Structure formats: C-alpha cells, structure tokens
C-alpha positions as MATLAB code, in Angstrom:
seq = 'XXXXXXXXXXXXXXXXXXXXXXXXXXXXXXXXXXXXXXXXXXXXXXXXXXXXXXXXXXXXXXXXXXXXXXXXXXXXXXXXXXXXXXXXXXXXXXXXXXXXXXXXXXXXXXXXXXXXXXXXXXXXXXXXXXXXXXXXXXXXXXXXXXXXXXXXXXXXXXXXXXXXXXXXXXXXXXXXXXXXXXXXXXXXXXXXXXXXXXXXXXXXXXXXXXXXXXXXXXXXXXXXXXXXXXXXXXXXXXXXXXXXXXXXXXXXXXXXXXXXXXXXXXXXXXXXXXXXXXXXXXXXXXXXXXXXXXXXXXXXXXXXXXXXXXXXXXXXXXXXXXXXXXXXXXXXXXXXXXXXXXXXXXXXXXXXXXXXXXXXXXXXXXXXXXXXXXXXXXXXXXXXXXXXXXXXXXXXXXXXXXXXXXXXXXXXXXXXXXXXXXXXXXXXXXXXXXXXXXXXXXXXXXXXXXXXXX';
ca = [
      53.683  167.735   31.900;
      52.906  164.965   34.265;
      52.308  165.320   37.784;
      55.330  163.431   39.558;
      55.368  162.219   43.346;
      57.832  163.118   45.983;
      58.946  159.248   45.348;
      59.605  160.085   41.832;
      61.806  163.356   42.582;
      64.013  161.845   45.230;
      67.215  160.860   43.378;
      69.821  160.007   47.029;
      66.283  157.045   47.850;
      65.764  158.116   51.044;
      62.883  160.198   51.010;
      59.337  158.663   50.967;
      55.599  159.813   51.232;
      54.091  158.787   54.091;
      51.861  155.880   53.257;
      49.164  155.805   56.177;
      46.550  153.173   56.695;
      43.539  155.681   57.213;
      42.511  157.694   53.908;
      42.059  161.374   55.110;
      40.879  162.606   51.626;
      38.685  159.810   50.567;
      35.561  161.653   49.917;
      37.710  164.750   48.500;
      36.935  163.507   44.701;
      40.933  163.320   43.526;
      42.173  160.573   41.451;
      45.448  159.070   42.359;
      47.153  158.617   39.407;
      50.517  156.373   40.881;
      51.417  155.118   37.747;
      51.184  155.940   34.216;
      49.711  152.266   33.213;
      46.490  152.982   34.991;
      45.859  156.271   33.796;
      46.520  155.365   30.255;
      45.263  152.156   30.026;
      41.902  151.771   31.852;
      40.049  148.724   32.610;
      38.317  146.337   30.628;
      36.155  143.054   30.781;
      36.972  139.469   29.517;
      38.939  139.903   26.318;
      40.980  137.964   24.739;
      44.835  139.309   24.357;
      45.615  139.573   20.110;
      48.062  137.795   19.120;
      52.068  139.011   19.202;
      52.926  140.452   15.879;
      56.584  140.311   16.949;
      59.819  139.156   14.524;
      61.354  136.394   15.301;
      64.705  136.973   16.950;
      66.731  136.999   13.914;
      70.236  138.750   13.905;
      70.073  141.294   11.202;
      73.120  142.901   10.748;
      73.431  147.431   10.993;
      76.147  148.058    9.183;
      75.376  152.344    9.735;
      77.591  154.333   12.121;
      76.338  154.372   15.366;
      75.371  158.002   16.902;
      76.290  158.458   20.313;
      73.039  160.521   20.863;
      70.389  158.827   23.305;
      66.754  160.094   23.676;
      68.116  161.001   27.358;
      71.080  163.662   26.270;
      68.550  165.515   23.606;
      65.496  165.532   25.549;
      67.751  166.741   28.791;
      68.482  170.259   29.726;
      71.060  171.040   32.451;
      69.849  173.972   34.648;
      71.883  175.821   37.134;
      70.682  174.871   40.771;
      70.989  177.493   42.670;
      70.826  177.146   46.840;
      67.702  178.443   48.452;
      68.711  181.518   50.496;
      67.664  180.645   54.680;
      65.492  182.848   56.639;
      67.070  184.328   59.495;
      64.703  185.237   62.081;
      64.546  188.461   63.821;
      66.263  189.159   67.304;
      63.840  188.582   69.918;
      62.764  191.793   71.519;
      60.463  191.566   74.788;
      58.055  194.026   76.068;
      57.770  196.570   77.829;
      55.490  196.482   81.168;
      53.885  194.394   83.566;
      51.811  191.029   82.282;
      48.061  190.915   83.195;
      47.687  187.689   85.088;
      43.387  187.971   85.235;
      41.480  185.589   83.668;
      37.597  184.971   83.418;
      37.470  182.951   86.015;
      39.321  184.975   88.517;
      36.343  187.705   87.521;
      33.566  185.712   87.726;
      34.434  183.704   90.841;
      33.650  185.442   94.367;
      35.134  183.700   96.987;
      32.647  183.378  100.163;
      33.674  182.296  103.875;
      32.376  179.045  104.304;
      31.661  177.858  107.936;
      31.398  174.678  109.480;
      27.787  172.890  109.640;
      25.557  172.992  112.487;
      24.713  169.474  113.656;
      20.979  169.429  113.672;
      20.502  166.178  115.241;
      20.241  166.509  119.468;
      22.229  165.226  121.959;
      21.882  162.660  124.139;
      20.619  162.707  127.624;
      21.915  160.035  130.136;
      19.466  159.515  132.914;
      21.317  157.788  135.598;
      18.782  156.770  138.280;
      20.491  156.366  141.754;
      17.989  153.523  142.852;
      17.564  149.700  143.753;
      16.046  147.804  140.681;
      14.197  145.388  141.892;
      12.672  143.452  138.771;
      12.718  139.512  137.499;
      13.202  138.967  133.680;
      11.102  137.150  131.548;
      13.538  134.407  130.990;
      13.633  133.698  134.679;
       9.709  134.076  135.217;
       9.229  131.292  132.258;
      12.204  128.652  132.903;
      12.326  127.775  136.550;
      14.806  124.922  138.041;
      13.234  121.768  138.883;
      14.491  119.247  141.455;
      15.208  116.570  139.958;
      16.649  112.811  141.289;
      19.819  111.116  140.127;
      18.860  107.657  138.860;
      20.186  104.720  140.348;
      22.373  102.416  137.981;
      20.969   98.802  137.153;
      24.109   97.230  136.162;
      25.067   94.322  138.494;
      28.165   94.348  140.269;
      31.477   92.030  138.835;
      33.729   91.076  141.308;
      37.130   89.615  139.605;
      38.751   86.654  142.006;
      42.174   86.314  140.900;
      43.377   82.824  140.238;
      45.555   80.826  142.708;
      47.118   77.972  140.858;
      49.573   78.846  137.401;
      47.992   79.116  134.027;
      49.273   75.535  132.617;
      47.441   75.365  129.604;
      50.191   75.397  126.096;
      49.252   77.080  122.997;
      49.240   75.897  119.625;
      52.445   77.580  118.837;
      53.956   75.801  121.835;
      52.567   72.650  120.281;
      53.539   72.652  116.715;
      57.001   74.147  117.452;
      59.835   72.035  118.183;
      62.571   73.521  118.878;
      66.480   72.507  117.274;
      69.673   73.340  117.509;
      71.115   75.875  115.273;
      74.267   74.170  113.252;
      76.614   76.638  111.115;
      76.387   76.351  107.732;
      79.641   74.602  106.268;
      81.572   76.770  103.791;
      82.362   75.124   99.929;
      84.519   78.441   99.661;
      88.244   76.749   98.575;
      91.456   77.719  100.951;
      93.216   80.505   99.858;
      96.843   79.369  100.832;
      99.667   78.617   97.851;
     100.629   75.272   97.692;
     104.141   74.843   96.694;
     105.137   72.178   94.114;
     107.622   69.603   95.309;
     109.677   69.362   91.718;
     112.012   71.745   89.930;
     110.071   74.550   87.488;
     110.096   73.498   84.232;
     110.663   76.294   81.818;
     110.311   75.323   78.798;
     107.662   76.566   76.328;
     105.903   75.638   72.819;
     108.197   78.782   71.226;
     111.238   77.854   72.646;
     111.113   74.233   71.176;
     110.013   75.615   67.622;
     112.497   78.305   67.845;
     115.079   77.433   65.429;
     118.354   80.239   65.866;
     119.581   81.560   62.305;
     122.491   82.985   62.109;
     122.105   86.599   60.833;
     124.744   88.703   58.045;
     126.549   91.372   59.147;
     124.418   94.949   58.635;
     126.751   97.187   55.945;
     127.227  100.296   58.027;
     127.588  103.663   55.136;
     130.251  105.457   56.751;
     129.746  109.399   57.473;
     130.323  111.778   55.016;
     132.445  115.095   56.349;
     131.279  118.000   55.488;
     132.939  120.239   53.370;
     132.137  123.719   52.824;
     132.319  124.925   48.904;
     134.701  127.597   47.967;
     133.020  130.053   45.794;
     130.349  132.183   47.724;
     126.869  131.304   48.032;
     123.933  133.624   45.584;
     121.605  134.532   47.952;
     119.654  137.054   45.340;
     116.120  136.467   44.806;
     113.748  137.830   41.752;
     112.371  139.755   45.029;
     115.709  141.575   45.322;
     117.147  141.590   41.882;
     113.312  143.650   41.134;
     113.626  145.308   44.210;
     115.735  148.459   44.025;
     114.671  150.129   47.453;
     115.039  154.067   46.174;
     113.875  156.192   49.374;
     110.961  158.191   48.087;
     107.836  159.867   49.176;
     104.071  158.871   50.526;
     101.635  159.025   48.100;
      99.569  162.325   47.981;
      95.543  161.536   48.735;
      93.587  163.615   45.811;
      90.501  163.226   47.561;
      89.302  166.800   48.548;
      89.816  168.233   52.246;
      86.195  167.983   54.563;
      85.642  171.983   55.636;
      83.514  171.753   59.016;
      80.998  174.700   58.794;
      81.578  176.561   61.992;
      80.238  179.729   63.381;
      82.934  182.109   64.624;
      80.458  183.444   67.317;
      79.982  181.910   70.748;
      76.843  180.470   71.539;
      74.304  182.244   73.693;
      72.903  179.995   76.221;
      70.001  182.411   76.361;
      66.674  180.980   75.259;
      62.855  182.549   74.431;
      61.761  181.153   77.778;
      64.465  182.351   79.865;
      64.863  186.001   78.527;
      60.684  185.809   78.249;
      60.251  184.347   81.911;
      60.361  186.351   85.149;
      60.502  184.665   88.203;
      57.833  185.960   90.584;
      57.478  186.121   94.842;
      55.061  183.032   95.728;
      53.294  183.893   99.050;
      53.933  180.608  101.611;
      50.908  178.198  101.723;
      47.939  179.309  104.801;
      48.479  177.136  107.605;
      45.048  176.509  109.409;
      45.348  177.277  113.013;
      43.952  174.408  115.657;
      42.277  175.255  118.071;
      43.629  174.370  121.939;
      42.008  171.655  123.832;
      40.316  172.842  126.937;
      38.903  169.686  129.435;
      35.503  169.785  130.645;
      35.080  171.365  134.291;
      34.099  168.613  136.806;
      35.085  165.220  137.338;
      34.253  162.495  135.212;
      31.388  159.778  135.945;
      33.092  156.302  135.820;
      29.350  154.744  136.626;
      28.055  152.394  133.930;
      24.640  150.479  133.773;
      26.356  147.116  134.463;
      28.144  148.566  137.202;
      24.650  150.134  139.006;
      22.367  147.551  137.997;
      24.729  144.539  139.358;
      23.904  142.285  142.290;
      27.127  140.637  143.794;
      25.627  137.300  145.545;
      27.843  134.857  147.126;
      28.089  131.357  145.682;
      29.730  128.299  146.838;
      32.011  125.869  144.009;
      30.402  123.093  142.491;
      31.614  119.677  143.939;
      32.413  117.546  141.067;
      30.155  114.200  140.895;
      32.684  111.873  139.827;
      32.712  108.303  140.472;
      35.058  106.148  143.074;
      37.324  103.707  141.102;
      36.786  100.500  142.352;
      40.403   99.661  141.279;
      41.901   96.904  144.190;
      45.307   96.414  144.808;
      47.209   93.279  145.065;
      50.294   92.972  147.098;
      52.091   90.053  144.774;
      54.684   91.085  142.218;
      54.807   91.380  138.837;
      55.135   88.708  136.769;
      57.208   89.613  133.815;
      57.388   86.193  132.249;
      56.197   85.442  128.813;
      56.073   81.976  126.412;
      57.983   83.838  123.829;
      60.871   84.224  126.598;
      60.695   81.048  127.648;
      60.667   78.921  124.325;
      63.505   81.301  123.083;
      66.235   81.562  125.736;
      69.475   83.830  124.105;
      72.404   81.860  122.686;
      76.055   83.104  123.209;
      77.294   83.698  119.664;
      81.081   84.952  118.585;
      82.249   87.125  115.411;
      84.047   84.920  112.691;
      87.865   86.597  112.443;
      88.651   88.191  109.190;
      90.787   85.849  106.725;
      94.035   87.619  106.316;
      96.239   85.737  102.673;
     100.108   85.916  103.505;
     102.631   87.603  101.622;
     104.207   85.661   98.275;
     106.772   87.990   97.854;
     109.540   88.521  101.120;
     110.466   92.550  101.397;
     113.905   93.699   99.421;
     116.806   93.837  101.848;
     119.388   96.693  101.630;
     119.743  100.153  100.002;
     118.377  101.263   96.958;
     121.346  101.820   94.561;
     118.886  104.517   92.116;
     120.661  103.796   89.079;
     118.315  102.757   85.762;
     119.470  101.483   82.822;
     119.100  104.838   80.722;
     121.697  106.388   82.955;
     124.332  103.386   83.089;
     124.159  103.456   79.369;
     123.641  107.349   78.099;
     127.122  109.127   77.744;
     126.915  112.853   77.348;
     128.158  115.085   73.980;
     129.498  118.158   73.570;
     126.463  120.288   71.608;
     127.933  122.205   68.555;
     125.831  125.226   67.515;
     124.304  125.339   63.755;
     125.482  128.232   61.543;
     123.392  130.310   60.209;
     123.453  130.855   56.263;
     120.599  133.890   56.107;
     122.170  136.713   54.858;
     121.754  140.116   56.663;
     118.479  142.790   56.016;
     120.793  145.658   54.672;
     118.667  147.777   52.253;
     120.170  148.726   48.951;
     120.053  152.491   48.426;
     119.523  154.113   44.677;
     120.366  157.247   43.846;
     117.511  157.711   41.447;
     114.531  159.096   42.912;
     111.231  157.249   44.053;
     108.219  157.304   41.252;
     105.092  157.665   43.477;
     102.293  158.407   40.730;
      99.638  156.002   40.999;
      96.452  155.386   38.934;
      94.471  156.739   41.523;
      96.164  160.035   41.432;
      95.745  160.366   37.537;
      92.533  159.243   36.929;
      90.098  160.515   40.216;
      88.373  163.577   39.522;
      86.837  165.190   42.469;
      82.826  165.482   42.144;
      81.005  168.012   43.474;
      78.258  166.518   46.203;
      74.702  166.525   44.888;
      71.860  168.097   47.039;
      68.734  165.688   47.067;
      65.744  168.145   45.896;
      63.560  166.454   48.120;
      65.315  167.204   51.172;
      63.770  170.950   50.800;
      60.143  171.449   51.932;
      59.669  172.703   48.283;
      61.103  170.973   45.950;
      63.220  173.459   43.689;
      61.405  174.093   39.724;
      58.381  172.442   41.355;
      54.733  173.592   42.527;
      52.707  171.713   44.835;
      49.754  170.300   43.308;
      47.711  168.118   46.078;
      47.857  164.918   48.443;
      45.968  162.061   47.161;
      43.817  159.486   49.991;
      46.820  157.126   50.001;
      48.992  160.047   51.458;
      51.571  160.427   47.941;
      52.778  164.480   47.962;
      52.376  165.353   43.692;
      54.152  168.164   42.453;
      54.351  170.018   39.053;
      57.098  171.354   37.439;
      57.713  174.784   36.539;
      59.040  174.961   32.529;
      61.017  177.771   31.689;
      60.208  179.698   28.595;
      62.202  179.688   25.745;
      63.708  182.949   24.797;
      63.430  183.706   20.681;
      66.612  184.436   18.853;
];
C-alpha cells in the first residue's frame, strides 16, 4: 500500500500540510514521493515520444447489459468508524509544604558593605595675603602712551555769498512748452429723447393685406352618450379564484433534524492551575536610604576675592568729545516756496458733468386695481360626483375539506448523518505515521485489517 499525505486523507478540503520555504530535513536522505507519476515514471533524456496507437473515434455499438458494478463499489470496503475515546486529565492535587525559594546564585553570592571612596586628590589651600601689591605688568612696561599732535587741516576755507538779484534764467522746458487752453472734447453720442411723429400710426402690416378671411363649416359636435348600467351582474371570477379554494390547513412540518447543543450540566469552576498553585506572599517595603542633615560650617564666611584685594580705585575725569563747530550761518529772509512747475501750471476750476436721467414713456395707471383675470371671469364651478368603485370585496371562501400540506421536500429528504473529517484528529484513524519529507508533507500508512478464513 502506498504511502498517502495528510492532503490526500482530508475529504471536508480544509486541512493542509504546512508547506514552509526552509527544508528542515534536506540532508535526512528521504525521497518525497508527491505524486505517483514521478515515482513510477523516472526521468529520461531526449527521446522521441512513439507514435499513438489509438482507434479512431468510431462509435461501435455494445449491445451487452450494462452491470452496475464500478471498480470503486468492489474494490471498497465500508468499515465502522468508531469515535476516539478523550483523555480526561486527572484532578489537580497540590503539595504539601513550604516551596524552597534558594537558588545558586543566592548561595554563591555574599553580599559585602560597600563604602563610599576616599578622595585621594588634596585640597586646596587659599593663601590670601593681606598686603599692598605694588607691581607693573608686562603689557604696560612694553606699550607706553606717546604724546602725540593733532594735525592741522589743509583744506582752504569756502565762504558761500548768497545772491542778491532773482535767478532769471528759463529752462528748456520753459522754452519748448507753450502752454494752451484745455477745450472739452465734443460728444458724437446721439440724444436720447423720443421724438414723436406728427401723423396718425399706420397699422397696417404685410399679413394683414395677404390675409384673405375664409369662411369656416360648422364643427359636427357627437353628442354624449348616458350611461347606462347593464342588468345582469358583473363575473368578477378569475382562473386565480376559480383554482383557488382557500381550505384552512396547517404549516408545513421542517424534516430537517433538531441541532442538540452539547452542554455540561456542571457549573464552571473559575479556579485555574495558577490560582489554586499560587500563594501570595508578604513583600518587605523597599529600604529608604537615610540623608544625612546639613550642618553649616562654624565661622563667618570670607566674601574677599582677588579682584576685590588686588583693585586700585583711581579717580578719572570724562573724556570731552572732539567734535567739530558747524559752520552752518543763518539767514534772516524767508523761505521761498516757489517753483517753475507752480508757476507754468496754475490750478483750473473744473465742475462734475450731471448724470443724464431718460424720462418716462409710459404715464403711471390711475385708480384701483380691480384683481380680476380672465381665468376667473370665465371659470364657473361644478359639482364633483364621486366614481364608484366596481372591485369586489376580499372575503375568503372557506372549504370544508381539509388542507393537503405534503410537499416534495417532506417525501424525498433523508436526514444524513454528519461526517467527521479524519484529518481533524492528530492521528488519523486506520493510519500510522510514517515520516515528514523536506517540503514539510505529513505521509501516513494505512493499517489493513486481516481477513478472517471461513
């Protein structure tokens, strides 16, 4: 027998082997036989393939009786499934006494008091010396102040003489212009008033003059037809009606089989392995490092600095700022705020244009609006007469017979039993596990049963 895949078993075609992309077994020497092509047929070089030996398609008549026997039904043997039994565990039990918390580390670790490290590095002495120092730097010994002379300024003195007599000279702007008056431009824009014609209004048109009147026939008016009602009564029965008996009778029954929810008739135990397993236990509070209080030094403190010892107040004067007299002089004329651009153009008086207002064609309606349209002079209100109605009334016609409610449904469904996938199990029933090839595929072999002699 054939080793066959966990693919191969699975009849519901939900179950698959799982396919990964590394190969754990690769070097583990097992074929994978997936198919039965490859290991029957194995590989071959460049041949040719022979050439078909097959009839042509031909009807040929088999006028034998034809056995309802397949390979399938004879080579198949129904066996009894029978439901693996489930493994109930055993009731948890716990132990008795206390749990030993050491470990190898707690054994081989000794804890030490560890104290703070010694600076080794000394401190630092301040010598404050309480006299004069009397010393000149090196910067001062090697760059001493010179006196040095302000140089006199070469530059020969301008004195500006204002002009008596008026500037007279034009420019060449005042020369080429010529001034001219400004005249309005004249408007080609044609007067809006209506000018009313003198004669009577002619009006007769091109239609009126081609118009010939014809004298038109009297319209036949069909006169209204009364209506009469007929005297026998009216068939209202339809095939839906006449078929339609409307005997009272009973749902139809559903043959499909009641669903029976498994339930346990115990109440759950919300106790678990770690609760009945775990015991709570007294955590001592976390060490809280004492600080130690801050004392002051005896004494008062030394506010003295080097800069503030070593420092020689000396009293200096400001330094005058060397800045030079304006030689700005004042004249006591006025202002001249006259200009050629003021004088060649003086401001002209100039007035807004009024706007154009057309008059009104049409004089305003005098007197009250009367309200009344042509629709309402000419409408004359009806009495409305309601339609009858010819449907005939819903009244259900009871049988005495009673209702036939067997359908095809209920006659020909016959409830199947619900088939258990066998590889849903972890073992598939009648099969041993074999191995797991490098492409992941599960093979199992099946167990035959032996055959009893008669």
């Amino acid at each position: 027998m054939r080793n066959r895949c966990l693919c191969q078993i699975c009849t519901c075609g939900r179950h698959r082997c799982p396919h990964g992309t590394t190969r754990v077994y690769e070097h583990s020497g097992i074929y994978c036989p997936t198919t039965e092509y490859s290991e029957n047929y194995p590989k071959y070089g460049d041949v040719l393939p022979p050439q078909s030996l097959k009839p042509k398609q031909e009807f040929q008549g088999h006028r034998d009786k034809m056995e309802g026997v397949t390979t399938f039904k004879s080579d198949y043997r129904p066996y009894e499934v029978v439901k693996q039994t489930r493994h109930i565990p055993e009731e948890y039990k716990p132990k008795q006494g206390k749990i030993d918390l050491g470990t190898t580390y707690k054994q081989d670790f000794n804890p030490f008091e560890v104290q703070p490290v010694v600076k080794v590095r000394p401190v630092e002495r301040q010598q404050v010396k309480k006299g004069k120092l009397d010393t000149v730097p090196t910067y001062k010994d090697d760059y001493r102040s010179w006196d040095i002379q302000k140089c006199e300024l070469c530059k020969p003195e301008q004195v500006c003489q204002t002009p008596d007599v008026k500037f007279g000279n034009s420019t060449t702007f005042q020369d080429d212009y010529v001034p001219r008056e400004i005249k309005p431009t004249q408007s080609f824009k044609p007067c809006s008033a209506i000018k009313c014609s003198v004669g009577p209004f002619n009006g007769e048109t091109s239609h009126r003059r081609d118009f010939v009147p014809y004298q038109l026939e009297v319209k036949f008016a069909r006169p209204k037809e009364v209506y009469k009602p007929a005297d026998q009564p009216f068939e209202d029965l339809t095939t839906h009606r006449n078929d339609f008996q409307g005997f009272a009778g009973e749902t139809a029954k559903i043959c499909r089989p009641a669903y029976t929810r498994v339930t346990q008739n115990t109440p759950f135990k919300g106790s678990t392995e770690f609760r009945d397993s775990f015991k709570p236990w007294e955590i001592p509070p976390p060490k809280v490092k004492k600080v130690t209080e801050y004392v002051p030094p005896p004494g008062s403190m030394q506010l003295n600095s080097t800069s503030h010892l070593d420092y020689v107040p000396y009293q200096a004067s400001r330094v005058v700022a060397i800045r030079p007299i304006s030689q700005r002089t004042k004249s006591n004329f006025p202002f001249q705020g006259k200009s050629t651009m003021k004088e060649d153009f003086p401001a002209w008086e100039s007035c807004r244009q009024g706007l154009i207002k057309q008059q009104q064609q049409i004089p305003n309606p005098s007197g009250k609006f009367d309200g009344l349209s042509t629709f309402r002079s000419h409408f004359v209100p009806h009495a409305l007469i309601p339609t009858e109605s010819c449907k005939p009334l819903n009244a259900a016609v009871k049988s005495s017979v009673p209702f036939d409610d067997v359908t095809m449904y209920s006659i020909q469904y016959t409830p199947k039993k619900p088939e258990i996938c066998p590889a849903s199990y972890p073992s598939p029933p009648d099969y041993i596990f074999e191995n797991t090839d490098s492409q992941g595929h599960k093979f199992f072999r099946k167990i035959i049963p032996e055959m009893k002699a008669f």
